[in-house]
PDB file of C-alpha atoms in Angstrom:
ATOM      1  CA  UNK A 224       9.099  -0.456 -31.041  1.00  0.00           C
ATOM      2  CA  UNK A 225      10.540   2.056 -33.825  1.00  0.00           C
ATOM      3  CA  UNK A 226       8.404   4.886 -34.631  1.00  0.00           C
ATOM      4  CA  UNK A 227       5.801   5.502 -37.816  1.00  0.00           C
ATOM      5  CA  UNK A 228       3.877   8.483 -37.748  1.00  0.00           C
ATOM      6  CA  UNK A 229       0.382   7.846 -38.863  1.00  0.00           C
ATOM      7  CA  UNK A 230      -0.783   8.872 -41.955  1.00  0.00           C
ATOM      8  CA  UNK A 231      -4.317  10.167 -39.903  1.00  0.00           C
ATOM      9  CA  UNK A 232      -3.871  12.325 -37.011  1.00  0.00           C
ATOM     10  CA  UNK A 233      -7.470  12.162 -36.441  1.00  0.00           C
ATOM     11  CA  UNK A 234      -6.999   7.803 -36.378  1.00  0.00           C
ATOM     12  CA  UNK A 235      -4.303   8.313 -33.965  1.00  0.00           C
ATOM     13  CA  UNK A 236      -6.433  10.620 -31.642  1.00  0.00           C
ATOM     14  CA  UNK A 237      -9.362   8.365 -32.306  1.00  0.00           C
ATOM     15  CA  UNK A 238      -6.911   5.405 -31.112  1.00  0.00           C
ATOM     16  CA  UNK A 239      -6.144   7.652 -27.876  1.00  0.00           C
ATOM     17  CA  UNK A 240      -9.531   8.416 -26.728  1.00  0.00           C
ATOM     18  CA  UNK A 241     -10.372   4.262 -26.807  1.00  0.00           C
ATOM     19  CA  UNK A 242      -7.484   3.627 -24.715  1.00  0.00           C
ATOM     20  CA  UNK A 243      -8.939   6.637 -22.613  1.00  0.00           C
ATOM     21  CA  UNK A 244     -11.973   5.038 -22.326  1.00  0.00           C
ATOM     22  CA  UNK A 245     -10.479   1.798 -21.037  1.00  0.00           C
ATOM     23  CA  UNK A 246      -8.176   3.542 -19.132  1.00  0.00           C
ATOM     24  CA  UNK A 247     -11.437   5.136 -16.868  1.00  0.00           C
ATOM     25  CA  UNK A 248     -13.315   1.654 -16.864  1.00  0.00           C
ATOM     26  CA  UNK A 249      -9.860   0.132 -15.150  1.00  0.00           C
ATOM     27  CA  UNK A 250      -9.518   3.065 -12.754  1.00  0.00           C
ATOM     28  CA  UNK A 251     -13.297   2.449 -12.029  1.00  0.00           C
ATOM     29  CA  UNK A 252     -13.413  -1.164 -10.817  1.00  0.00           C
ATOM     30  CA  UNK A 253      -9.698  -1.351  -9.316  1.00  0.00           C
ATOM     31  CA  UNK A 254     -11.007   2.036  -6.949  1.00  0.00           C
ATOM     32  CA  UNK A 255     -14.484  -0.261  -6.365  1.00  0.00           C
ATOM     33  CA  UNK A 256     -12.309  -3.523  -5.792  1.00  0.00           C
ATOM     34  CA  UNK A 257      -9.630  -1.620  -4.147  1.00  0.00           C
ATOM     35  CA  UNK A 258      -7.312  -3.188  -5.714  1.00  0.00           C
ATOM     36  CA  UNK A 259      -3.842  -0.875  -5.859  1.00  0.00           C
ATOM     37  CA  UNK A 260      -2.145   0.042  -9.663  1.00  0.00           C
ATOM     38  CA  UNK A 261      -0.074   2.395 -11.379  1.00  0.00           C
ATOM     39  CA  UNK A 262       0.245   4.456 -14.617  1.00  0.00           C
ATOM     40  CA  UNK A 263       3.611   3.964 -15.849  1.00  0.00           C
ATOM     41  CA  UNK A 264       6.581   4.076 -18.928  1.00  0.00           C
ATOM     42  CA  UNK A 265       5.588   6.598 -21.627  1.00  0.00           C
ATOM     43  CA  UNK A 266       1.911   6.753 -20.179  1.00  0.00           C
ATOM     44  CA  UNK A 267       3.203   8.366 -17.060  1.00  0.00           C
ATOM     45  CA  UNK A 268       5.226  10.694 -18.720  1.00  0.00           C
ATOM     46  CA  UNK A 269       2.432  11.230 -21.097  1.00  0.00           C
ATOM     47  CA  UNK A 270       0.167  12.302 -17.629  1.00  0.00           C
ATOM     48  CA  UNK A 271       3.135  14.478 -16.324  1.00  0.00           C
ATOM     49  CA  UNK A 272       4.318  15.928 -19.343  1.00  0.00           C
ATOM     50  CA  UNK A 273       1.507  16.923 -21.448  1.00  0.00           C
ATOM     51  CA  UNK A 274      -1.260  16.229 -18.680  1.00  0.00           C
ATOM     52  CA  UNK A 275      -2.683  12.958 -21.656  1.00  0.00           C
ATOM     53  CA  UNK A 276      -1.034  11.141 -24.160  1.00  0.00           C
ATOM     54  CA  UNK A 277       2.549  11.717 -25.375  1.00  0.00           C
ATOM     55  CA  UNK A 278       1.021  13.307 -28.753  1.00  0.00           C
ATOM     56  CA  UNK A 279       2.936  10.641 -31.154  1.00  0.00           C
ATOM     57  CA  UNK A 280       1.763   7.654 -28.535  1.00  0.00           C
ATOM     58  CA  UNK A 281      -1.035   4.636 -28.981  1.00  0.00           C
ATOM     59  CA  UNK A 282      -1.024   3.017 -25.658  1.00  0.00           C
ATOM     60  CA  UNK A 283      -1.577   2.677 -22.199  1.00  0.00           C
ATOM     61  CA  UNK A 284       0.692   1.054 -19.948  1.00  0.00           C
ATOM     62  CA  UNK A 285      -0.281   0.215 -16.104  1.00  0.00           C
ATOM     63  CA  UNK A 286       1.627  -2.011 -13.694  1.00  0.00           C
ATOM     64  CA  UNK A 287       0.105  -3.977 -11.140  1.00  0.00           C
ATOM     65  CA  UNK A 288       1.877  -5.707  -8.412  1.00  0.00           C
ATOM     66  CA  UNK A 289       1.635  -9.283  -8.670  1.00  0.00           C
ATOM     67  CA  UNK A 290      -1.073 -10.220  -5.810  1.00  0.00           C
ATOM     68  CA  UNK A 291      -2.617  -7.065  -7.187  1.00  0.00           C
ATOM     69  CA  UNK A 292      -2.443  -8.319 -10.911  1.00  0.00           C
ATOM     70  CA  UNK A 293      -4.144 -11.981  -9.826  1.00  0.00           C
ATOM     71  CA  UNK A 294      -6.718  -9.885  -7.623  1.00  0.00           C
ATOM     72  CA  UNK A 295      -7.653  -8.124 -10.665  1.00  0.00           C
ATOM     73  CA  UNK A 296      -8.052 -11.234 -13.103  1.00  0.00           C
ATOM     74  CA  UNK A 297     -10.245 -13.142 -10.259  1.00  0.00           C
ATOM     75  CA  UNK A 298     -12.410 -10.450  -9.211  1.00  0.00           C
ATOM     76  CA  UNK A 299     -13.165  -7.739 -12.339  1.00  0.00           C
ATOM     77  CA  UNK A 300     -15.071  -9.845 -14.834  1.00  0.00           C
ATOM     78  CA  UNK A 301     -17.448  -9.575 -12.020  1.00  0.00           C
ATOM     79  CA  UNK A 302     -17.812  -6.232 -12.414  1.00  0.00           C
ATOM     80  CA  UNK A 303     -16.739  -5.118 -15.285  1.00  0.00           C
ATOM     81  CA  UNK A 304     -18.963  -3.263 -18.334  1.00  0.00           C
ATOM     82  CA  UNK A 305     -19.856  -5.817 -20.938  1.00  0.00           C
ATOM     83  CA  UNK A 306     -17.961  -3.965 -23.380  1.00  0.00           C
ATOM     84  CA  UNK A 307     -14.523  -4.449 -22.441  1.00  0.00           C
ATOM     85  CA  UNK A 308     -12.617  -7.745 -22.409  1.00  0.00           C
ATOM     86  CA  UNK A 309      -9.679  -8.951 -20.522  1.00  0.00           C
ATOM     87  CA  UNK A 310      -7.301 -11.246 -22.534  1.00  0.00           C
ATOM     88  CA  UNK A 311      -4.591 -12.794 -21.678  1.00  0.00           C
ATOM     89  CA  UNK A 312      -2.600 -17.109 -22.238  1.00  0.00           C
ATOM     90  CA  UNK A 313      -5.319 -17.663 -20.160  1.00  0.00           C
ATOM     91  CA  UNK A 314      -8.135 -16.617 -21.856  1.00  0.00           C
ATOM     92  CA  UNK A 315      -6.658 -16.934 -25.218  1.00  0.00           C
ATOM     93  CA  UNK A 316      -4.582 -20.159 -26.181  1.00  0.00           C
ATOM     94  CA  UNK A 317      -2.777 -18.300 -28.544  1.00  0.00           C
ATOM     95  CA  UNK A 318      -1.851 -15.223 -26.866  1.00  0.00           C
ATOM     96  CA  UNK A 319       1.667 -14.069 -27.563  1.00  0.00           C
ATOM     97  CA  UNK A 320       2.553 -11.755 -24.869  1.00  0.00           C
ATOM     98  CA  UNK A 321       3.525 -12.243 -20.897  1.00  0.00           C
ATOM     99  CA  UNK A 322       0.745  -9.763 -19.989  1.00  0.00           C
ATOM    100  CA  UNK A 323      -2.813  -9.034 -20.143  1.00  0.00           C
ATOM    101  CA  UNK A 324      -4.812  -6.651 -22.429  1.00  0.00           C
ATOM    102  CA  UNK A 325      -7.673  -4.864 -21.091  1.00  0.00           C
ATOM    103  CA  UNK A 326      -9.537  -4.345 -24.213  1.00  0.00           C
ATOM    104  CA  UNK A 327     -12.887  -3.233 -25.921  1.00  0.00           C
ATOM    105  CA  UNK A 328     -14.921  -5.694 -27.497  1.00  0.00           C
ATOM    106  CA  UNK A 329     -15.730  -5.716 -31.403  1.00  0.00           C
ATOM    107  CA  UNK A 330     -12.335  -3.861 -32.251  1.00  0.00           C
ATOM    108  CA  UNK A 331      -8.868  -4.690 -33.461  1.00  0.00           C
ATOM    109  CA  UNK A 332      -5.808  -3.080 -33.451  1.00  0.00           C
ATOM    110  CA  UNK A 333      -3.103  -5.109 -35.101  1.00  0.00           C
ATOM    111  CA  UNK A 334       0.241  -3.899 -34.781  1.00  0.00           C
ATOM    112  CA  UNK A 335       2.687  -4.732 -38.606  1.00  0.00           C
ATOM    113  CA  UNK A 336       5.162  -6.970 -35.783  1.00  0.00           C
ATOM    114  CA  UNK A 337       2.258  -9.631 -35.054  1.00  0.00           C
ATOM    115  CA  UNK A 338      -0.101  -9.431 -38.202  1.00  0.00           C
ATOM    116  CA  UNK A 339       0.606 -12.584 -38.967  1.00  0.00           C
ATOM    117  CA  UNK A 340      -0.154 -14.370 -35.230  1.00  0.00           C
ATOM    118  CA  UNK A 341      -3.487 -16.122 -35.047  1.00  0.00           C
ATOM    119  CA  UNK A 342      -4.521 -13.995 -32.023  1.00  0.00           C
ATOM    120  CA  UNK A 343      -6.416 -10.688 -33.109  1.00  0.00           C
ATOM    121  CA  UNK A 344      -5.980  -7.987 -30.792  1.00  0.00           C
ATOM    122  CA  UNK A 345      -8.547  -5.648 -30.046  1.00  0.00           C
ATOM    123  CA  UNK A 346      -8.230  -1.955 -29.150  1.00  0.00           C
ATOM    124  CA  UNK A 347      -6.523  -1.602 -25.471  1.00  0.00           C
ATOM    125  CA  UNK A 348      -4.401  -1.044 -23.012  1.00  0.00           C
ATOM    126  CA  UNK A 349      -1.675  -3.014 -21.303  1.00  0.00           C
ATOM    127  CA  UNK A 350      -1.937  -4.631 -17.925  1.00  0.00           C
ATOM    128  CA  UNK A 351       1.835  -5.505 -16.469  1.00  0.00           C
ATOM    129  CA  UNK A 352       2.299  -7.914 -13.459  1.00  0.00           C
ATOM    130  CA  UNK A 353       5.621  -6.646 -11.022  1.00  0.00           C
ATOM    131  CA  UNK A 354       7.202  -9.328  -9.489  1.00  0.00           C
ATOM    132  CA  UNK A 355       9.783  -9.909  -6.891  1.00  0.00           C
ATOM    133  CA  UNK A 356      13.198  -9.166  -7.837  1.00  0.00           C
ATOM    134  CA  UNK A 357      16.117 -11.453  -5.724  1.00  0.00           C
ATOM    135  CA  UNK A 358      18.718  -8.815  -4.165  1.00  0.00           C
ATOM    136  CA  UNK A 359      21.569 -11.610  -4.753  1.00  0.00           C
ATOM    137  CA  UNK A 360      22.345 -10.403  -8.424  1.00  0.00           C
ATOM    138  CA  UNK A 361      23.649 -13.574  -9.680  1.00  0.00           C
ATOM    139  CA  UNK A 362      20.251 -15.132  -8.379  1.00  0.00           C
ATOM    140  CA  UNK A 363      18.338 -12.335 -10.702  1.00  0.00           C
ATOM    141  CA  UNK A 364      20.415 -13.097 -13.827  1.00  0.00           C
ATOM    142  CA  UNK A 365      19.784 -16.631 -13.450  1.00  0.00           C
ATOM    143  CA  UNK A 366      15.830 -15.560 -13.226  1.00  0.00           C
ATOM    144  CA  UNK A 367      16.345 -12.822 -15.866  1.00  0.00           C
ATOM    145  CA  UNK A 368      17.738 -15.235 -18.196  1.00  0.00           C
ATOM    146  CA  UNK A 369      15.004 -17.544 -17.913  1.00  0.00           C
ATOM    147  CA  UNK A 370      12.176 -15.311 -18.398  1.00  0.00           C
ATOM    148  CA  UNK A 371      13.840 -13.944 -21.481  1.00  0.00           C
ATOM    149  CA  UNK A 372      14.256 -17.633 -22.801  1.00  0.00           C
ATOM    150  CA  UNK A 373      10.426 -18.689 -22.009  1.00  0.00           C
ATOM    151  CA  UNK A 374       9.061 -15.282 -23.064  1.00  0.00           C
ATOM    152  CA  UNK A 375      10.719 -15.099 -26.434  1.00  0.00           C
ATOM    153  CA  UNK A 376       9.368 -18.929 -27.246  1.00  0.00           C
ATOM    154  CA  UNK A 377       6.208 -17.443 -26.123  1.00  0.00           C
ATOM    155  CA  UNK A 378       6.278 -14.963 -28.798  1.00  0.00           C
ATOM    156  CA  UNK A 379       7.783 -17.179 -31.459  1.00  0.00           C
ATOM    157  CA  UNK A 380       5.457 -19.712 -31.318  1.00  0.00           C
ATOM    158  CA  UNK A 381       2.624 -16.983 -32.249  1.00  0.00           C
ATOM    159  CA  UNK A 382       4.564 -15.210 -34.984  1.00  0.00           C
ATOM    160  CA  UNK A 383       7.787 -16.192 -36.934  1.00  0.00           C
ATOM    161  CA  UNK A 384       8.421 -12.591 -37.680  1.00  0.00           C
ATOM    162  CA  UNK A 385       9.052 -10.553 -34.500  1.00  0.00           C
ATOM    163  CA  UNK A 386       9.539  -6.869 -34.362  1.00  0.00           C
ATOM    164  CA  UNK A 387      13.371  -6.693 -34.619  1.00  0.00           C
ATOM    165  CA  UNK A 388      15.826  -3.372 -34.356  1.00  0.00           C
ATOM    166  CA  UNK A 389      18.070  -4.924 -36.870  1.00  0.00           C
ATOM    167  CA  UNK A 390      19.277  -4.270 -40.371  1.00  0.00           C
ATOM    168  CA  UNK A 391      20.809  -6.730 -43.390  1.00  0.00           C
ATOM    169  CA  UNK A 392      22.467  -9.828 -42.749  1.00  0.00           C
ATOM    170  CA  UNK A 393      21.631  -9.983 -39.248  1.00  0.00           C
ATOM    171  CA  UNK A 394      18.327  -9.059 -39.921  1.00  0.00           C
ATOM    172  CA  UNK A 395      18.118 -12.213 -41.736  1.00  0.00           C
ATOM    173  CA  UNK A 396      19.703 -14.615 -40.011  1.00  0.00           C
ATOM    174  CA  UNK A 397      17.738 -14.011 -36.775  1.00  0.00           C
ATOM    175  CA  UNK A 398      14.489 -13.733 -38.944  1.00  0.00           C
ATOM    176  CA  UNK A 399      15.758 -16.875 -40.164  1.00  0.00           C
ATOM    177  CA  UNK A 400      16.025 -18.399 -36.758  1.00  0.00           C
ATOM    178  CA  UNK A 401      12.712 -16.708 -35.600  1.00  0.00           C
ATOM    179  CA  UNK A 402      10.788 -18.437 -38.129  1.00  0.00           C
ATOM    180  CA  UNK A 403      12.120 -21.680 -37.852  1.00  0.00           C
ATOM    181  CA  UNK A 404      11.779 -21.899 -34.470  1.00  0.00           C
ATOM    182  CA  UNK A 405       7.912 -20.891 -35.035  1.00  0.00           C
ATOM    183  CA  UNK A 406       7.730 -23.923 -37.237  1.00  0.00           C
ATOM    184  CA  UNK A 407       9.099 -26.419 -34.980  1.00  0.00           C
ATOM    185  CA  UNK A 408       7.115 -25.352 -32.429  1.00  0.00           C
ATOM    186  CA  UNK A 409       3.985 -25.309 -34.575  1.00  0.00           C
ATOM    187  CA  UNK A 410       4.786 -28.849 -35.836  1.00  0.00           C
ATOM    188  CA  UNK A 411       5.594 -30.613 -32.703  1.00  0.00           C
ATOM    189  CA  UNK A 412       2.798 -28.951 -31.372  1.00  0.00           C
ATOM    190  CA  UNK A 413       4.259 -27.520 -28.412  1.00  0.00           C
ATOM    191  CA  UNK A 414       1.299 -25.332 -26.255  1.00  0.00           C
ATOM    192  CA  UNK A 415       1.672 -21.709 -26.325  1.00  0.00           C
ATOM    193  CA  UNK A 416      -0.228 -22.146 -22.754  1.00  0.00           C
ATOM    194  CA  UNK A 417       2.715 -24.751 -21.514  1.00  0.00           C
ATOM    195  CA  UNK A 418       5.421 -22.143 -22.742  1.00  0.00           C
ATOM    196  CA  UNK A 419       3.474 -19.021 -20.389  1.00  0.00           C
ATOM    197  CA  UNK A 420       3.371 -21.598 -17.566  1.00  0.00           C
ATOM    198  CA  UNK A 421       7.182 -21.685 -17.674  1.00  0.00           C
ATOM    199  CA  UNK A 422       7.559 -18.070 -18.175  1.00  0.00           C
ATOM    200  CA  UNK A 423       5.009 -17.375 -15.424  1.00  0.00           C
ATOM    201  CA  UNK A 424       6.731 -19.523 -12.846  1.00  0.00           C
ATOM    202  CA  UNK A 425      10.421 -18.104 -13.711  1.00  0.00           C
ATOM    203  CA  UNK A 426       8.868 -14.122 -13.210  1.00  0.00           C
ATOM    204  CA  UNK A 427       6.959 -15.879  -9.909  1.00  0.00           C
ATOM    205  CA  UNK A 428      10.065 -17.470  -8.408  1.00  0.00           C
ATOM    206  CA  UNK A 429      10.575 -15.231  -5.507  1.00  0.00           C
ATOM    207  CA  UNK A 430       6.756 -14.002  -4.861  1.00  0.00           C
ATOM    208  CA  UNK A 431       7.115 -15.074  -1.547  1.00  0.00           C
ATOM    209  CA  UNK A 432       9.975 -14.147  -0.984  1.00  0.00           C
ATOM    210  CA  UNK A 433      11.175 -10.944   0.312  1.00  0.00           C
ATOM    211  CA  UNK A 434      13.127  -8.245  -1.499  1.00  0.00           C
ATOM    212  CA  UNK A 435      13.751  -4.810  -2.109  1.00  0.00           C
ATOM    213  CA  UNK A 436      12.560  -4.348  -5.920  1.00  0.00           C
ATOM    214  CA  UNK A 437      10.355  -5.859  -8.116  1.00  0.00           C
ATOM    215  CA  UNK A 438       9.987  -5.415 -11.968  1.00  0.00           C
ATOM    216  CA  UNK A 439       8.394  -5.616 -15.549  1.00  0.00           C
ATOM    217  CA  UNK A 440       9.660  -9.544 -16.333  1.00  0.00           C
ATOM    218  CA  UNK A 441       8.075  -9.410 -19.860  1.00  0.00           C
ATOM    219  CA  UNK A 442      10.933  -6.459 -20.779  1.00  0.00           C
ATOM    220  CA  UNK A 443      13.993  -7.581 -22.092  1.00  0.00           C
ATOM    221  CA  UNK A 444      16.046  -5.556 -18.918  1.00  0.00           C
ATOM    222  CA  UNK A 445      13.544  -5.529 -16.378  1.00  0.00           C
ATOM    223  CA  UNK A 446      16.138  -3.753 -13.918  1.00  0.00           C
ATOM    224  CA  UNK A 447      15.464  -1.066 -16.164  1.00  0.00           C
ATOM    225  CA  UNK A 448      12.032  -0.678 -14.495  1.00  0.00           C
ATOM    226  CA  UNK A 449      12.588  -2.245 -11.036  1.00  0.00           C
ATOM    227  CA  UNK A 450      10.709  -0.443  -8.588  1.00  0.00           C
ATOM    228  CA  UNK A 451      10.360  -0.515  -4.565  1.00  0.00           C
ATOM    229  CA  UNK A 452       6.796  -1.050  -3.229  1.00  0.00           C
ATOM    230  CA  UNK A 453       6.819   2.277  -1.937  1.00  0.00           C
ATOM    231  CA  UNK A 454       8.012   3.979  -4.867  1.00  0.00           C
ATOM    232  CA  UNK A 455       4.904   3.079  -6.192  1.00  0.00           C
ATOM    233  CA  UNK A 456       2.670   3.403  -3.425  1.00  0.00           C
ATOM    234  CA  UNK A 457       0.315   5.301  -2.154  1.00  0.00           C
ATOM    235  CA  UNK A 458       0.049   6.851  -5.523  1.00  0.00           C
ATOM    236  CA  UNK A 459      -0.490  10.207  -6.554  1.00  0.00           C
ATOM    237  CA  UNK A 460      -3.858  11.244  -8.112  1.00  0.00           C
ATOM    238  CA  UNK A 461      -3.276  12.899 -11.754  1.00  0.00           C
ATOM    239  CA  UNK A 462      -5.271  14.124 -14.646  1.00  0.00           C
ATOM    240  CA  UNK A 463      -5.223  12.245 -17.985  1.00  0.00           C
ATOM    241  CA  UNK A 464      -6.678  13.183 -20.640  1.00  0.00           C
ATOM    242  CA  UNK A 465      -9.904  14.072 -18.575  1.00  0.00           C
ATOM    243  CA  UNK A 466     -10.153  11.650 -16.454  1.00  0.00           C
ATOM    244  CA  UNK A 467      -8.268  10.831 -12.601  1.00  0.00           C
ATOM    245  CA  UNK A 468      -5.947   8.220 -12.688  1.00  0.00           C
ATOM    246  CA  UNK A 469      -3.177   7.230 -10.505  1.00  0.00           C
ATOM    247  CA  UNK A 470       0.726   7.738 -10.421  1.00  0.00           C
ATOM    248  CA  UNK A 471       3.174   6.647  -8.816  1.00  0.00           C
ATOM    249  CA  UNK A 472       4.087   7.865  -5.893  1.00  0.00           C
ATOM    250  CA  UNK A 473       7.752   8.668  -6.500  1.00  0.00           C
ATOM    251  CA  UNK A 474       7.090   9.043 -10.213  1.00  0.00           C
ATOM    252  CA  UNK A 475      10.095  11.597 -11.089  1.00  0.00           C
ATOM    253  CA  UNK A 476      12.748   9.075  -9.039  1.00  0.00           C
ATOM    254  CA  UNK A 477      11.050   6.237 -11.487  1.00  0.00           C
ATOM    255  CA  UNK A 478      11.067   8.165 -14.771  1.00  0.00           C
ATOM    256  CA  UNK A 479      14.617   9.647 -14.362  1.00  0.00           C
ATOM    257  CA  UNK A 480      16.192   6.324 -13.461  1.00  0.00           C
ATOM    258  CA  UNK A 481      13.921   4.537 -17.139  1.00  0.00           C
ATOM    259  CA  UNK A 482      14.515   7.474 -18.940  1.00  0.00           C
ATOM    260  CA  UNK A 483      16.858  10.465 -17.684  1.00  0.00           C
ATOM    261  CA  UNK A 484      15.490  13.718 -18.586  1.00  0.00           C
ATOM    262  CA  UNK A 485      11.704  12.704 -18.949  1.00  0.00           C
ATOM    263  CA  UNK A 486      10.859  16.292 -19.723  1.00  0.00           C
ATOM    264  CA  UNK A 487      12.878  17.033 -22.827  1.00  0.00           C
ATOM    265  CA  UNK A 488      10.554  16.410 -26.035  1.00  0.00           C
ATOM    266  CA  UNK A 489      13.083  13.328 -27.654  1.00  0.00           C
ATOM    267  CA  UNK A 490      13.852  13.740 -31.313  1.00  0.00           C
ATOM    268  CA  UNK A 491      11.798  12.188 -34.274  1.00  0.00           C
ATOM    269  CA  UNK A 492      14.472   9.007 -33.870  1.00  0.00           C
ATOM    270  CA  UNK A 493      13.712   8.248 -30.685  1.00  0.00           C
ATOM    271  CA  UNK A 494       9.755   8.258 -30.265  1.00  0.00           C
ATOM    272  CA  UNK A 495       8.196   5.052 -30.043  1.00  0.00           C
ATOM    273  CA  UNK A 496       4.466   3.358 -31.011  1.00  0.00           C
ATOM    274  CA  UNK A 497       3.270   0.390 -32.480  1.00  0.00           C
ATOM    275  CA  UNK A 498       2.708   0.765 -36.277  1.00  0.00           C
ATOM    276  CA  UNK A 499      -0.481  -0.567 -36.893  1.00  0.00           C
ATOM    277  CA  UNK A 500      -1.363  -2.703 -39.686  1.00  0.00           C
ATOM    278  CA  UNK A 501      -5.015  -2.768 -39.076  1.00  0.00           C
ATOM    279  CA  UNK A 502      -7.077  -0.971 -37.051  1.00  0.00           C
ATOM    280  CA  UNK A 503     -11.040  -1.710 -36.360  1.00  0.00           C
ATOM    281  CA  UNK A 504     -12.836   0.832 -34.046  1.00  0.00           C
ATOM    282  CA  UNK A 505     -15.524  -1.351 -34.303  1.00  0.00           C
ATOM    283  CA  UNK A 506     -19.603  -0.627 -34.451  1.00  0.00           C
ATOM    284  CA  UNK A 507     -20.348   2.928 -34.398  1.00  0.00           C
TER     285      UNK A 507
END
């Protein structure tokens, strides 16, 4: 994501505290279902840096190891407040994204790279399965490759205009090729949920397997985030914006190796959020 500062500071915060509030109701039922996650990416730094949000930032990313992640989708809508909403390919036939959103009901936030998807995304935060990464490295290219492939047809068959980091002719071409391939798709009516299905069993290929890492498949380099299980576990209780949340447990090894040194405040050029094209906070 590039970076657009918004033109509120109070939306922004307003946009914080919801994902706050989400935040708490997923720390609540994974303690009560004991179900094991992590804060991580800019929302860890966010909790070790400034003790909250990174002040520019508009979301909430958690990681969940895989048995953790289905745990969470089988047993929470059990006991979760009526207010919030999990969505996800499986909920949603037209979901565009590998993960799951944890979200509030009656609200949208609608970042300017999907506004033009069917699926209308509420206010929330980001739920990310880990799964098994093969040590052979030629084995985990072969796996890399294919969740790339599946996961970007999963995205261009909900929008023909992805987010891209491009400029002038090869801006075009590829926004050329994006859209096209969104209209094949659309026209031979190829399932969004068949295209997750093959993305889902690529990231799953090794979950029974045993190995040394596992990682974010819905990133583009998922080594970049490949963790160990104890890296991550047991975590490390730490404030957020108010409320206890948890960390992982080798969090400075984890943020140097994503993003060197985590404690420098990056220049305007290198901040990241989502640029949203419509926000709804919803009934007051």
């Amino acid at each position: 994501m590039a970076f657009k500062e918004y033109e509120d500071p109070a939306v922004l915060r307003q946009v914080q505290l919801a994902s706050t509030r989400i935040l708490g109701e997923l720390d609540r039922v994974c303690r009560l279902l004991d179900i094991p996650y992590a804060i991580y990416a800019g929302t860890a730094i966010g909790a070790v840096r400034h003790g909250g949000f990174i002040p520019w930032d508009d979301d909430v990313d958690v990681c969940l190891p895989r048995a953790s992640y289905e745990r969470f989708l089988t047993e929470a809508p059990a006991v979760l407040g009526e207010e919030f909403t999990i969505e996800n390919s499986r909920t949603h036939a037209d979901f565009p994204n590998m993960f799951t959103k944890l979200g509030l009901r009656g609200t949208l936030f609608i970042p300017e790279f999907i506004k033009d998807a069917s699926y209308r995304m509420p206010l929330s935060i980001d739920l990310m399965p880990f799964d098994n990464v093969p040590d052979d490295p030629r084995a985990y290219q072969r796996q890399r490759l294919r969740t790339w492939v599946w996961g970007r047809l999963v995205y261009l068959r909900a929008s023909g205009t992805p987010y891209l980091e491009l400029a002038g002719w090869k801006r075009s071409v590829v926004l050329a090729a994006s859209w096209t391939a969104h209209t094949v798709m659309r026209v031979l009516r190829i399932s969004p949920r068949w295209l997750q299905r093959r993305w889902e069993s690529a990231a799953r290929q090794y979950e029974h397997a045993t190995t040394h890492f596992m990682a974010d498949y819905s990133d583009m380099n998922p080594m970049a985030w490949a963790v160990s299980y104890d890296e991550l576990f047991p975590t490390v209780e730490v404030a957020f914006e108010g409320i206890a949340v948890r960390l992982p447990h080798a969090y400075d090894t984890i943020l140097r190796r994503g993003y060197g040194e985590y404690m420098e405040i990056p220049p305007v050029d290198k901040r990241k959020n989502h640029q949203p094209y419509l926000i709804d906070f919803g009934p007051a």
